[in-house]
Amino acid sequence: MVEQELSGKICVVTGAGRGIGKAIAISLAKIGGHIICVSKSEESCGASAQDIRDQGYSAEHMAVDVSSAESVSAACKNILDKYSAADILINNAGITRDNLMLKMSQLEWQEVLDTNLNSCFYWTKNLLHPMMKKRWGRIINMASIVGLIGNFGQANYAAAKAGIIGFTKSIAREVASRGITANAVAPGFIRTDMTSKLSENIVAELLKNIPMKELGTPEDVAETVKFLCSHGAKYVTGHVINVDGGMVM
Ligand code: NAP
């Protein structure tokens, strides 16, 4: 078998059941990583892992609610018992609960913060120490351009994504001397289930502000993540890379 860039690397990808996370899981598997596909429902992460194996690559799945500290902790214990460390952690799972600030409930705020931001803390907290001992690692957190510029009806989501950026830059500084990089990727508008609810009118409005005049694909985001996971990206840390067709420059 040909040695590939990520051969022997254990890659945890959250939100791998659909959309961007699934595209990331497939792209890392294709370059040799063993992918642990995590999502909320057993059905979706199981199907992603099966898809990857059907294509001849290596994957398993774990249904984990990433918003629960206890569930993430138990999942990480299983991973560490089996593999002693994860090499690559992609914190990608996320949700939206959009509402105008005047109408936003505490539950809508809390669910978005727990799923998008607190989950990054839980996974990183559990997997960082063994990664530091290996003196090699890649942490990539999925932000959003909304975390940079805000968005109407998304105070909760923008706060979570901006929080992810600060979190990423801080841990990048803490682990840089241990061969670990930490970066954030900030997609613009990507065609997935998350954006499928947008009406054609809203999409038409959005396109006016996208110089490339089209929405992105999950694969566009996955290619950037793949680069950040590569050995070639070893000197890139603490950054936010926008994948947004030029929307925010
Ligand atoms: P998506 O199609 O809605 O998929 C979300 C994935 O996250 C699913 O696999 C889902 O699991 C998982 N997930 C949600 N809540 C979870 C929980 N509590 N525990 C475990 N897994 C959970 O979303 P997407 O569009 O691919 O977005 C992926 C990431 O990119 C998110 O962080 C999102 O904020 C970010 N992003 C997306 C866009 C965009 O335009 N699409 C733009 C900027 C940023 P199940 O499959 O089990 O439901």
Short mmCIF file of C-alpha atoms and ligand atoms in Angstrom, two decimals:
data_model
loop_
_atom_site.label_atom_id
_atom_site.label_comp_id
_atom_site.label_asym_id
_atom_site.label_seq_id
_atom_site.Cartn_x
_atom_site.Cartn_y
_atom_site.Cartn_z
CA MET A 1 0.00 0.00 0.00
CA VAL A 2 1.29 3.49 -0.85
CA GLU A 3 2.19 5.58 2.21
CA GLN A 4 -0.16 8.57 2.27
CA GLU A 5 0.07 11.94 3.98
CA LEU A 6 -2.16 10.99 6.93
CA SER A 7 -1.38 7.25 7.10
CA GLY A 8 -1.67 6.09 10.72
CA LYS A 9 -3.25 9.33 11.89
CA ILE A 10 -6.39 9.18 14.02
CA CYS A 11 -8.76 11.94 12.95
CA VAL A 12 -11.81 12.90 15.00
CA VAL A 13 -14.37 14.81 12.92
CA THR A 14 -17.48 16.08 14.69
CA GLY A 15 -20.63 16.76 12.73
CA ALA A 16 -19.42 14.21 10.19
CA GLY A 17 -22.90 12.88 9.50
CA ARG A 18 -23.75 15.44 6.86
CA GLY A 19 -22.67 18.54 4.99
CA ILE A 20 -19.25 20.05 5.60
CA GLY A 21 -18.21 17.50 8.24
CA LYS A 22 -18.94 14.58 5.95
CA ALA A 23 -16.93 16.17 3.13
CA ILE A 24 -14.02 16.72 5.55
CA ALA A 25 -14.21 13.11 6.76
CA ILE A 26 -14.08 11.80 3.19
CA SER A 27 -11.23 14.08 2.15
CA LEU A 28 -9.04 13.16 5.14
CA ALA A 29 -9.83 9.46 4.67
CA LYS A 30 -8.69 9.69 1.05
CA ILE A 31 -5.23 10.77 2.18
CA GLY A 32 -4.89 7.91 4.61
CA GLY A 33 -6.42 9.08 7.90
CA HIS A 34 -8.48 6.76 10.06
CA ILE A 35 -11.64 8.79 10.63
CA ILE A 36 -13.78 8.71 13.73
CA CYS A 37 -17.04 10.13 12.39
CA VAL A 38 -18.99 11.79 15.20
CA SER A 39 -22.53 13.13 14.98
CA LYS A 40 -25.61 13.30 17.12
CA SER A 41 -27.55 10.52 15.44
CA GLU A 42 -26.12 7.04 15.13
CA GLU A 43 -27.75 6.80 11.72
CA SER A 44 -25.96 9.74 10.12
CA CYS A 45 -22.42 9.16 11.46
CA GLY A 46 -22.82 5.41 10.86
CA ALA A 47 -23.78 6.06 7.24
CA SER A 48 -20.81 8.40 6.72
CA ALA A 49 -18.35 5.86 8.13
CA GLN A 50 -19.92 3.14 5.97
CA ASP A 51 -19.62 5.37 2.87
CA ILE A 52 -15.94 5.89 3.60
CA ARG A 53 -15.32 2.16 4.07
CA ASP A 54 -17.30 1.42 0.89
CA GLN A 55 -14.85 3.68 -0.97
CA GLY A 56 -11.97 1.59 0.39
CA TYR A 57 -10.82 3.92 3.18
CA SER A 58 -10.77 3.64 6.95
CA ALA A 59 -13.46 4.92 9.33
CA GLU A 60 -15.59 4.16 12.34
CA HIS A 61 -18.42 6.10 13.95
CA MET A 62 -19.53 7.34 17.36
CA ALA A 63 -22.89 8.89 18.15
CA VAL A 64 -22.12 11.64 20.66
CA ASP A 65 -24.07 14.72 21.74
CA VAL A 66 -21.23 17.24 21.57
CA SER A 67 -23.14 19.72 23.72
CA SER A 68 -22.84 17.39 26.72
CA ALA A 69 -19.57 17.50 28.66
CA GLU A 70 -20.22 14.01 30.06
CA SER A 71 -20.94 12.44 26.65
CA VAL A 72 -17.82 13.98 25.08
CA SER A 73 -15.72 12.89 28.03
CA ALA A 74 -16.96 9.29 27.73
CA ALA A 75 -16.34 9.29 23.96
CA CYS A 76 -12.81 10.62 24.42
CA LYS A 77 -12.09 7.98 27.04
CA ASN A 78 -13.06 5.31 24.48
CA ILE A 79 -10.84 6.93 21.85
CA LEU A 80 -7.87 7.21 24.21
CA ASP A 81 -8.31 3.64 25.52
CA LYS A 82 -8.23 2.37 21.95
CA TYR A 83 -5.63 4.61 20.29
CA SER A 84 -3.85 6.43 23.19
CA ALA A 85 -4.16 9.76 21.34
CA ALA A 86 -5.97 11.51 18.53
CA ASP A 87 -3.70 13.24 16.00
CA ILE A 88 -6.27 15.48 14.36
CA LEU A 89 -9.34 17.06 15.92
CA ILE A 90 -11.89 18.81 13.73
CA ASN A 91 -14.53 20.58 15.81
CA ASN A 92 -17.15 21.04 13.14
CA ALA A 93 -20.54 20.13 14.66
CA GLY A 94 -22.85 23.11 14.77
CA ILE A 95 -26.44 24.29 14.77
CA THR A 96 -28.39 27.50 14.26
CA ARG A 97 -31.38 28.75 16.26
CA ASP A 98 -31.96 32.08 14.55
CA ASN A 99 -34.08 34.81 16.07
CA LEU A 100 -34.00 38.55 16.50
CA MET A 101 -32.37 39.57 19.75
CA LEU A 102 -35.66 40.94 21.12
CA LYS A 103 -37.29 37.56 20.61
CA MET A 104 -34.38 35.21 21.30
CA SER A 105 -35.05 32.80 24.16
CA GLN A 106 -32.44 31.76 26.68
CA LEU A 107 -32.80 28.21 25.34
CA GLU A 108 -31.97 29.35 21.78
CA TRP A 109 -28.92 31.16 23.14
CA GLN A 110 -27.80 28.26 25.32
CA GLU A 111 -28.25 25.49 22.73
CA VAL A 112 -26.18 27.36 20.17
CA LEU A 113 -23.42 28.21 22.64
CA ASP A 114 -23.33 24.65 23.99
CA THR A 115 -23.28 22.93 20.60
CA ASN A 116 -21.00 25.29 18.68
CA LEU A 117 -18.61 26.68 21.29
CA ASN A 118 -18.64 24.65 24.51
CA SER A 119 -18.21 21.47 22.47
CA CYS A 120 -14.83 22.79 21.25
CA PHE A 121 -13.74 23.18 24.86
CA TYR A 122 -14.91 19.67 25.80
CA TRP A 123 -13.15 17.86 22.92
CA THR A 124 -9.97 19.88 23.16
CA LYS A 125 -9.82 19.56 26.94
CA ASN A 126 -10.03 15.76 26.72
CA LEU A 127 -7.73 15.17 23.76
CA LEU A 128 -5.06 17.85 24.12
CA HIS A 129 -2.74 16.35 26.70
CA PRO A 130 -2.07 13.06 24.84
CA MET A 131 -1.65 15.07 21.64
CA MET A 132 0.95 17.27 23.35
CA LYS A 133 2.82 14.19 24.51
CA LYS A 134 3.04 13.00 20.88
CA ARG A 135 4.42 16.39 19.86
CA TRP A 136 2.31 16.46 16.72
CA GLY A 137 -1.26 17.50 16.21
CA ARG A 138 -3.78 19.51 14.26
CA ILE A 139 -6.81 21.22 15.75
CA ILE A 140 -9.25 22.87 13.36
CA ASN A 141 -12.35 24.60 14.61
CA MET A 142 -15.24 25.51 12.33
CA ALA A 143 -16.07 29.18 12.74
CA SER A 144 -18.06 31.27 10.26
CA ILE A 145 -17.73 34.65 8.62
CA VAL A 146 -20.72 35.53 10.83
CA GLY A 147 -18.29 35.34 13.76
CA LEU A 148 -16.27 38.10 12.08
CA ILE A 149 -18.98 40.47 10.91
CA GLY A 150 -22.17 39.48 12.79
CA ASN A 151 -25.50 38.76 11.16
CA PHE A 152 -29.09 39.82 11.50
CA GLY A 153 -30.97 37.27 13.66
CA GLN A 154 -27.84 35.39 14.67
CA ALA A 155 -26.55 37.02 17.87
CA ASN A 156 -26.22 33.58 19.48
CA TYR A 157 -24.47 31.98 16.49
CA ALA A 158 -22.19 34.98 15.88
CA ALA A 159 -21.18 35.01 19.56
CA ALA A 160 -20.38 31.29 19.45
CA LYS A 161 -18.36 31.60 16.24
CA ALA A 162 -16.47 34.68 17.46
CA GLY A 163 -15.78 32.74 20.67
CA ILE A 164 -14.34 29.89 18.61
CA ILE A 165 -11.92 32.31 16.97
CA GLY A 166 -10.63 33.63 20.31
CA PHE A 167 -10.42 30.10 21.68
CA THR A 168 -8.45 28.90 18.64
CA LYS A 169 -5.94 31.74 18.77
CA SER A 170 -5.38 31.22 22.50
CA ILE A 171 -4.73 27.50 22.31
CA ALA A 172 -2.56 28.03 19.23
CA ARG A 173 -0.24 30.10 21.42
CA GLU A 174 -0.29 27.55 24.24
CA VAL A 175 0.61 24.49 22.12
CA ALA A 176 2.76 25.95 19.35
CA SER A 177 5.99 24.72 20.88
CA ARG A 178 4.63 21.13 20.96
CA GLY A 179 4.26 20.67 17.20
CA ILE A 180 0.52 21.29 17.35
CA THR A 181 -1.24 23.85 15.19
CA ALA A 182 -4.69 25.28 15.89
CA ASN A 183 -6.59 27.15 13.23
CA ALA A 184 -10.15 28.15 12.48
CA VAL A 185 -11.93 27.96 9.14
CA ALA A 186 -14.66 30.51 8.47
CA PRO A 187 -17.04 29.44 5.71
CA GLY A 188 -19.34 31.94 4.05
CA PHE A 189 -22.55 30.45 2.66
CA ILE A 190 -22.19 26.79 1.79
CA ARG A 191 -24.88 24.55 0.28
CA THR A 192 -25.79 22.12 3.09
CA ASP A 193 -28.89 21.23 5.14
CA MET A 194 -28.06 24.25 7.32
CA THR A 195 -28.57 26.71 4.45
CA SER A 196 -31.26 24.74 2.59
CA LYS A 197 -33.94 26.59 4.61
CA LEU A 198 -32.96 29.92 3.00
CA SER A 199 -35.54 31.05 0.45
CA GLU A 200 -34.44 31.70 -3.14
CA ASN A 201 -35.07 35.43 -2.50
CA ILE A 202 -32.62 35.44 0.40
CA VAL A 203 -30.08 33.48 -1.64
CA ALA A 204 -30.45 36.02 -4.46
CA GLU A 205 -29.79 38.83 -1.94
CA LEU A 206 -26.77 36.99 -0.53
CA LEU A 207 -25.29 36.47 -3.98
CA LYS A 208 -25.14 40.24 -4.47
CA ASN A 209 -22.48 40.33 -1.73
CA ILE A 210 -20.49 37.31 -2.92
CA PRO A 211 -17.92 38.36 -5.54
CA MET A 212 -17.84 34.80 -6.91
CA LYS A 213 -21.65 34.93 -7.36
CA GLU A 214 -22.29 31.42 -6.09
CA LEU A 215 -22.64 29.54 -2.83
CA GLY A 216 -19.75 27.30 -1.81
CA THR A 217 -19.76 23.52 -1.60
CA PRO A 218 -18.83 21.36 1.40
CA GLU A 219 -15.83 20.19 -0.66
CA ASP A 220 -14.55 23.78 -0.93
CA VAL A 221 -14.32 23.88 2.87
CA ALA A 222 -12.90 20.36 3.10
CA GLU A 223 -10.00 21.25 0.78
CA THR A 224 -8.93 24.05 3.13
CA VAL A 225 -9.20 21.77 6.15
CA LYS A 226 -7.13 19.15 4.32
CA PHE A 227 -4.39 21.70 3.70
CA LEU A 228 -4.36 22.73 7.38
CA CYS A 229 -4.03 19.04 8.37
CA SER A 230 -1.11 18.47 6.04
CA HIS A 231 2.56 18.41 6.98
CA GLY A 232 2.99 21.35 4.61
CA ALA A 233 0.89 23.53 6.94
CA LYS A 234 3.15 22.97 9.95
CA TYR A 235 4.08 26.67 10.20
CA VAL A 236 0.49 27.95 9.93
CA THR A 237 -1.17 28.43 13.31
CA GLY A 238 -3.60 30.77 15.05
CA HIS A 239 -5.27 31.80 11.82
CA VAL A 240 -8.78 32.10 10.52
CA ILE A 241 -9.10 31.12 6.88
CA ASN A 242 -12.24 32.34 5.16
CA VAL A 243 -13.79 30.09 2.53
CA ASP A 244 -16.45 32.45 1.29
CA GLY A 245 -16.08 33.30 -2.40
CA GLY A 246 -14.58 36.65 -1.44
CA MET A 247 -17.50 37.80 0.72
CA VAL A 248 -15.36 39.10 3.60
CA MET A 249 -11.90 40.40 2.69
P1 NAP B 1 -25.32 20.52 8.81
O1 NAP B 1 -25.42 20.07 7.40
O2 NAP B 1 -26.55 21.00 9.50
O3 NAP B 1 -24.67 19.32 9.66
C1 NAP B 1 -24.41 19.51 11.02
C2 NAP B 1 -23.72 18.29 11.61
O4 NAP B 1 -23.48 18.59 12.99
C3 NAP B 1 -24.59 17.04 11.55
O5 NAP B 1 -23.80 15.90 11.28
C4 NAP B 1 -25.16 16.96 12.97
O6 NAP B 1 -25.41 15.65 13.45
C5 NAP B 1 -24.01 17.54 13.77
N1 NAP B 1 -24.51 18.02 15.07
C6 NAP B 1 -25.38 19.02 15.33
N2 NAP B 1 -25.62 19.09 16.65
C7 NAP B 1 -24.89 18.12 17.24
C8 NAP B 1 -24.73 17.66 18.56
N3 NAP B 1 -25.35 18.25 19.60
N4 NAP B 1 -23.91 16.61 18.78
C9 NAP B 1 -23.25 16.00 17.77
N5 NAP B 1 -23.37 16.38 16.49
C10 NAP B 1 -24.18 17.43 16.23
O7 NAP B 1 -24.26 21.71 8.99
P2 NAP B 1 -23.10 22.24 8.00
O8 NAP B 1 -23.69 23.28 7.14
O9 NAP B 1 -22.37 21.10 7.41
O10 NAP B 1 -22.20 23.00 9.07
C11 NAP B 1 -21.04 22.42 9.65
C12 NAP B 1 -20.30 23.48 10.44
O11 NAP B 1 -19.96 24.55 9.56
C13 NAP B 1 -21.13 24.10 11.56
O12 NAP B 1 -20.30 24.37 12.66
C14 NAP B 1 -21.62 25.38 10.96
O13 NAP B 1 -21.90 26.35 11.93
C15 NAP B 1 -20.44 25.76 10.09
N6 NAP B 1 -20.79 26.68 9.01
C16 NAP B 1 -21.66 26.32 8.04
C17 NAP B 1 -21.97 27.23 7.04
C18 NAP B 1 -22.91 26.90 5.92
O14 NAP B 1 -23.19 27.80 5.11
N7 NAP B 1 -23.41 25.71 5.80
C19 NAP B 1 -21.37 28.50 7.04
C20 NAP B 1 -20.47 28.82 8.06
C21 NAP B 1 -20.19 27.89 9.03
P3 NAP B 1 -26.60 14.72 12.85
O15 NAP B 1 -26.18 14.39 11.45
O16 NAP B 1 -26.60 13.54 13.74
O17 NAP B 1 -27.84 15.55 12.92
#
